[in-house]
Amino acid sequence: MNKLFSIGFWSAVARFILRNRIFLLLVIAAITVALAMQWKNMRFSNTEANLLPDNHPVNLEYQTFLDEFGEEGNLIILGVKDPTLFTPEKFNAWTQLAKDLNKYDEVDFTISIGDLKQLEKRKDTTAFKLVPVIQDSVLTQKTLDTFQYVLFHKLPFYEGLVYSPNKKTVRTGIYLNKNIVNTSARKEFVLDDLIPLINKFEKETGVNVHSSGMPYIRTLNAQNIIDEIGIFVAAALFITSLLFFFFFRSYRATLISMFTVIIGVMWAFGILGLLHYEITVLTAIIPPLIIVIGIPNCIFLINKYQQEIKLHGNQAKSLQRVIAKVGNATLMTNLTTASGFATFILTNSKLLKEFGVVASINILTIFILSLLIIPIAYSFMPMPKNKHLKHLNRRWINTFVDWTVHTVKFHRVSIYITAVIVLCVSIIGIFNIKISGSIIEDMPQKTEFFSDIKFFEEEFEGIMPLEIYIDTKRKKGVMSLATLKRMDKIQDYIKEVPELSKPLSVVELVKFSKQAYYNNNPEYYQLPNSQERTFLLSYAKSSSETTSFLKNYVDSTGQYARITTFMKDTKTDRFDRIEEDLKAELSKVFPSERYNVILTGKALVFQKGTKYLVNNLILSLSLAILLIALFMAWMFRSFKMILVSLIPNLLPLIITAGLMGFLGVPIKPSTILVFSIAFGISVDDTIHFLAKYRQELIANHWKIRKSVYAALRETGVSMFYTSIVLFFGFSVFAISSFGGTVALGILVSITLLFAMLSNLLLLPSLLLSFERSIANKKTFKKPALKILSDTNLEEFEEDENN
């Protein structure tokens, strides 16, 4: 009864599709138009990807800091390492550049060498005033030489802020309005205003300007993502269409398949807009991913259609059988692939959840589109000619299939020995894998802005903000001499860490005030003693200029303070050591009963986010394996069949992990995705093979060997075709300028190639070796999912006709 229901259901689906061709095409067209209208809702991410959930302790601490001091990543820096800058013409141009930038509403203020000021005692009252370091209205070379000496030797306050510790590089700091940092206004300012002004300065002076800072990096990085989406889609279409034509030698088949996946891509963009999801580095790869995953659907459907035409030459019967037979197995393969992506939804990362939702929905939509468009398109066309069927008898593909059959038949022991050796070697490689939390590692390394990041790391010892948030637990507690001394001790500790830049806090301002009180003698750039503290702070508090600087590092109540340093791109294990040592030092210097101290900042949040993501993705991979194992259990109702089907798909993942260890490819957000994606796709071949194997078992009256070899011969061609398409399709991502996307493409390609060999050699070998214990009628005769055999279908068709 269940068998008849399954046959009847898929035959009914086939009849419905073929009898309502025009109506279904109109429905597809209407949905396509409706989703195309949602494209306007697509938007590119203006915020950084937060890999941690909102309620994670690290995120909560970071939010506490932001609530008190506002967005930290609002600084853009322009650096110049050119001694000729200190000549009147170029110096004036550099100063004018800062003044021009200061006029923009998007800019709060700038700090540049041309408008530097120093504190000076007022004579009329107990206060400081800020006076220009350069007071001459007309600049001469002598004036600039004097200024350069004063800046580098008598104004230590500006070290690390305006000039580099080695005194060879100067920079201009552009502090953006914090309200626009995470909006499209930031992108417009950087691309339309800032970069043209920099280019104009470089052209007029011949001075090379290095640009960096988080707003700048984020803008150019996002622009690269946008630029690559179109390239990926075009490259994926070109590669897959070329391979498709090479395999089938049919313009008709190629055009129908390309039309199907293009509609799929249009739907993918529409679904992104419909859900109001932002386009991130992950969601940007979904459109080409749909092309790469959609083409195998087309291959299985068209290949089966041509096999049926060759078998009996009846077009209507062939189209019905394609839908009834291949549609059933293809549904399962797409469900397993979608499941692999859907496991990302179970993570607590918003970035991964959105990627999982959109990817899994679009994988199922491309299946529906393939099942509808291909049979309907062929129903309007004449039957394939003999030349279109020649690929079914192509000598080289038959040679490959014969080799797999021969190897499985006569060299099973060799297959097992090879598999065990490769497994052992791979496990050794896995122990060499490291985790990377580098923010810039996956950025486009051939771009100018990446070179500028390395420039500022070398000259200013880092660009990633690391913040220390200090709560003194009482009003005006920050300005107590005891607190200032504790902060200074921590700053001295930070200066000794090679990966961290010179820190900046209210301590520097207090030291600057003491220097100013003693007639700007640099020897007095130090904290005041207890006698000096009272009158120095009264000077500082009564100065409006210093108060405006003070508010960036101390809150209005004087209870909270921050120490800001910048970090180089640092390996995860080294970062962990720095964090551990710094927290230990903070605990020692700031007793917990008097202070509440938090180590936070973008550098820390990203590192913690990477670790959290890796742990979650390991969980998602485990869930994907469990979910697909449940699918197998539902299909075959046999624990041993679950093991037989999973082993050939887990081995390629282990091999890839081993290669990553040997090649030094670290585990990071981009590479950990490889395993869930590859597993979800590679298990498709297993399902196709086992589906055909069961059909052959029934047709051959449970003759196991004959069934295995027959299934291998029929599915081997399609498995080879789809694996090659997937291999080259994912290889398209290797043209990306993003290291993570390149690694993702290459590693998935390699994994799927190993998976093909594993499913063609290891899977049938396991079936033959354990034939007596797994291949019995209980296992295959009444599975929950009915996989249609030719005999079943012919009997049903005869009953229907009668």
Short mmCIF file of N, CA and C in Angstrom, two decimals, residues 87-148:
data_model
loop_
_atom_site.label_atom_id
_atom_site.label_comp_id
_atom_site.label_asym_id
_atom_site.label_seq_id
_atom_site.Cartn_x
_atom_site.Cartn_y
_atom_site.Cartn_z
N THR A 87 58.72 70.75 4.28
CA THR A 87 59.09 71.90 3.45
C THR A 87 57.84 72.75 3.32
N PRO A 88 57.98 74.08 3.23
CA PRO A 88 56.81 74.97 3.30
C PRO A 88 55.64 74.60 2.39
N GLU A 89 55.92 74.32 1.13
CA GLU A 89 54.83 74.06 0.18
C GLU A 89 54.05 72.79 0.55
N LYS A 90 54.76 71.71 0.82
CA LYS A 90 54.11 70.44 1.12
C LYS A 90 53.46 70.47 2.51
N PHE A 91 54.11 71.14 3.44
CA PHE A 91 53.56 71.24 4.80
C PHE A 91 52.24 72.00 4.77
N ASN A 92 52.20 73.10 4.03
CA ASN A 92 50.97 73.88 3.91
C ASN A 92 49.85 73.06 3.26
N ALA A 93 50.22 72.27 2.24
CA ALA A 93 49.22 71.44 1.56
C ALA A 93 48.66 70.38 2.51
N TRP A 94 49.55 69.79 3.34
CA TRP A 94 49.12 68.78 4.31
C TRP A 94 48.19 69.39 5.37
N THR A 95 48.55 70.59 5.82
CA THR A 95 47.71 71.28 6.80
C THR A 95 46.35 71.64 6.19
N GLN A 96 46.37 72.08 4.94
CA GLN A 96 45.12 72.46 4.27
C GLN A 96 44.21 71.26 4.07
N LEU A 97 44.81 70.10 3.83
CA LEU A 97 44.02 68.87 3.67
C LEU A 97 43.20 68.60 4.94
N ALA A 98 43.84 68.75 6.10
CA ALA A 98 43.15 68.54 7.37
C ALA A 98 42.04 69.58 7.56
N LYS A 99 42.34 70.84 7.19
CA LYS A 99 41.33 71.90 7.33
C LYS A 99 40.13 71.65 6.41
N ASP A 100 40.40 71.19 5.21
CA ASP A 100 39.31 70.89 4.27
C ASP A 100 38.43 69.77 4.82
N LEU A 101 39.07 68.75 5.40
CA LEU A 101 38.31 67.63 5.96
C LEU A 101 37.48 68.07 7.17
N ASN A 102 37.99 69.01 7.91
CA ASN A 102 37.30 69.49 9.11
C ASN A 102 35.99 70.19 8.79
N LYS A 103 35.84 70.62 7.54
CA LYS A 103 34.63 71.35 7.14
C LYS A 103 33.42 70.42 6.96
N TYR A 104 33.67 69.12 6.82
CA TYR A 104 32.59 68.18 6.55
C TYR A 104 31.79 67.89 7.83
N ASP A 105 30.48 67.78 7.66
CA ASP A 105 29.62 67.48 8.80
C ASP A 105 29.91 66.10 9.38
N GLU A 106 30.41 65.19 8.53
CA GLU A 106 30.70 63.83 8.98
C GLU A 106 31.91 63.76 9.92
N VAL A 107 32.70 64.86 9.97
CA VAL A 107 33.93 64.89 10.76
C VAL A 107 33.72 65.70 12.03
N ASP A 108 34.03 65.11 13.18
CA ASP A 108 33.96 65.85 14.45
C ASP A 108 35.13 66.81 14.59
N PHE A 109 36.32 66.26 14.42
CA PHE A 109 37.52 67.12 14.46
C PHE A 109 38.70 66.33 13.89
N THR A 110 39.77 67.06 13.58
CA THR A 110 40.99 66.42 13.10
C THR A 110 42.16 66.85 13.96
N ILE A 111 43.19 66.01 14.00
CA ILE A 111 44.45 66.36 14.66
C ILE A 111 45.55 66.19 13.62
N SER A 112 46.22 67.29 13.31
CA SER A 112 47.26 67.25 12.29
C SER A 112 48.45 68.09 12.76
N ILE A 113 49.62 67.79 12.24
CA ILE A 113 50.83 68.50 12.70
C ILE A 113 50.75 70.00 12.42
N GLY A 114 49.97 70.40 11.42
CA GLY A 114 49.89 71.81 11.07
C GLY A 114 49.11 72.65 12.06
N ASP A 115 48.24 72.02 12.83
CA ASP A 115 47.43 72.79 13.79
C ASP A 115 47.59 72.28 15.22
N LEU A 116 48.77 71.72 15.52
CA LEU A 116 49.02 71.23 16.87
C LEU A 116 49.09 72.39 17.86
N LYS A 117 48.62 72.09 19.07
CA LYS A 117 48.66 73.10 20.13
C LYS A 117 49.33 72.53 21.36
N GLN A 118 49.84 73.44 22.17
CA GLN A 118 50.42 73.02 23.43
C GLN A 118 49.83 73.84 24.57
N LEU A 119 49.83 73.24 25.75
CA LEU A 119 49.30 73.92 26.92
C LEU A 119 50.28 75.00 27.38
N GLU A 120 49.69 76.09 27.86
CA GLU A 120 50.51 77.20 28.38
C GLU A 120 49.76 77.85 29.54
N LYS A 121 50.50 78.23 30.59
CA LYS A 121 49.86 78.89 31.73
C LYS A 121 49.33 80.26 31.33
N ARG A 122 48.11 80.54 31.79
CA ARG A 122 47.56 81.88 31.61
C ARG A 122 48.12 82.78 32.72
N LYS A 123 48.31 84.03 32.38
CA LYS A 123 48.86 84.96 33.38
C LYS A 123 47.76 85.65 34.18
N ASP A 124 46.54 85.69 33.57
CA ASP A 124 45.47 86.43 34.21
C ASP A 124 44.65 85.59 35.19
N THR A 125 44.80 84.26 35.12
CA THR A 125 44.02 83.39 36.00
C THR A 125 44.73 82.05 36.14
N THR A 126 44.24 81.25 37.12
CA THR A 126 44.86 79.93 37.32
C THR A 126 44.25 78.94 36.34
N ALA A 127 44.72 79.01 35.14
CA ALA A 127 44.21 78.11 34.11
C ALA A 127 45.26 77.96 33.02
N PHE A 128 45.06 76.89 32.21
CA PHE A 128 45.90 76.70 31.04
C PHE A 128 45.15 77.21 29.82
N LYS A 129 45.89 77.52 28.81
CA LYS A 129 45.29 77.81 27.50
C LYS A 129 46.06 77.03 26.45
N LEU A 130 45.36 76.70 25.39
CA LEU A 130 46.01 76.00 24.28
C LEU A 130 46.47 77.02 23.25
N VAL A 131 47.74 77.00 22.95
CA VAL A 131 48.30 77.93 21.96
C VAL A 131 48.93 77.14 20.83
N PRO A 132 48.89 77.65 19.60
CA PRO A 132 49.50 76.92 18.47
C PRO A 132 50.99 76.72 18.68
N VAL A 133 51.48 75.55 18.32
CA VAL A 133 52.92 75.30 18.38
C VAL A 133 53.63 76.17 17.35
N ILE A 134 53.03 76.28 16.16
CA ILE A 134 53.56 77.18 15.11
C ILE A 134 52.76 78.47 15.16
N GLN A 135 53.43 79.57 15.49
CA GLN A 135 52.73 80.84 15.64
C GLN A 135 53.05 81.81 14.51
N ASP A 136 53.99 81.44 13.65
CA ASP A 136 54.34 82.32 12.52
C ASP A 136 53.26 82.23 11.44
N SER A 137 52.83 83.35 10.91
CA SER A 137 51.81 83.36 9.86
C SER A 137 52.37 82.91 8.52
N VAL A 138 53.69 83.18 8.31
CA VAL A 138 54.35 82.77 7.07
C VAL A 138 55.40 81.72 7.41
N LEU A 139 55.25 80.55 6.80
CA LEU A 139 56.18 79.46 7.11
C LEU A 139 57.45 79.58 6.29
N THR A 140 58.58 79.45 6.98
CA THR A 140 59.87 79.36 6.30
C THR A 140 60.48 78.01 6.63
N GLN A 141 61.53 77.67 5.91
CA GLN A 141 62.17 76.40 6.19
C GLN A 141 62.75 76.37 7.59
N LYS A 142 63.25 77.52 8.05
CA LYS A 142 63.82 77.60 9.40
C LYS A 142 62.73 77.35 10.46
N THR A 143 61.55 77.94 10.21
CA THR A 143 60.43 77.75 11.13
C THR A 143 60.06 76.27 11.23
N LEU A 144 60.01 75.62 10.08
CA LEU A 144 59.63 74.19 10.06
C LEU A 144 60.70 73.32 10.69
N ASP A 145 61.97 73.67 10.51
CA ASP A 145 63.04 72.90 11.14
C ASP A 145 62.94 72.98 12.65
N THR A 146 62.65 74.21 13.15
CA THR A 146 62.48 74.40 14.59
C THR A 146 61.28 73.63 15.10
N PHE A 147 60.18 73.73 14.34
CA PHE A 147 58.96 73.02 14.72
C PHE A 147 59.19 71.52 14.77
N GLN A 148 59.89 70.98 13.78
CA GLN A 148 60.15 69.54 13.74
C GLN A 148 60.95 69.09 14.96
#
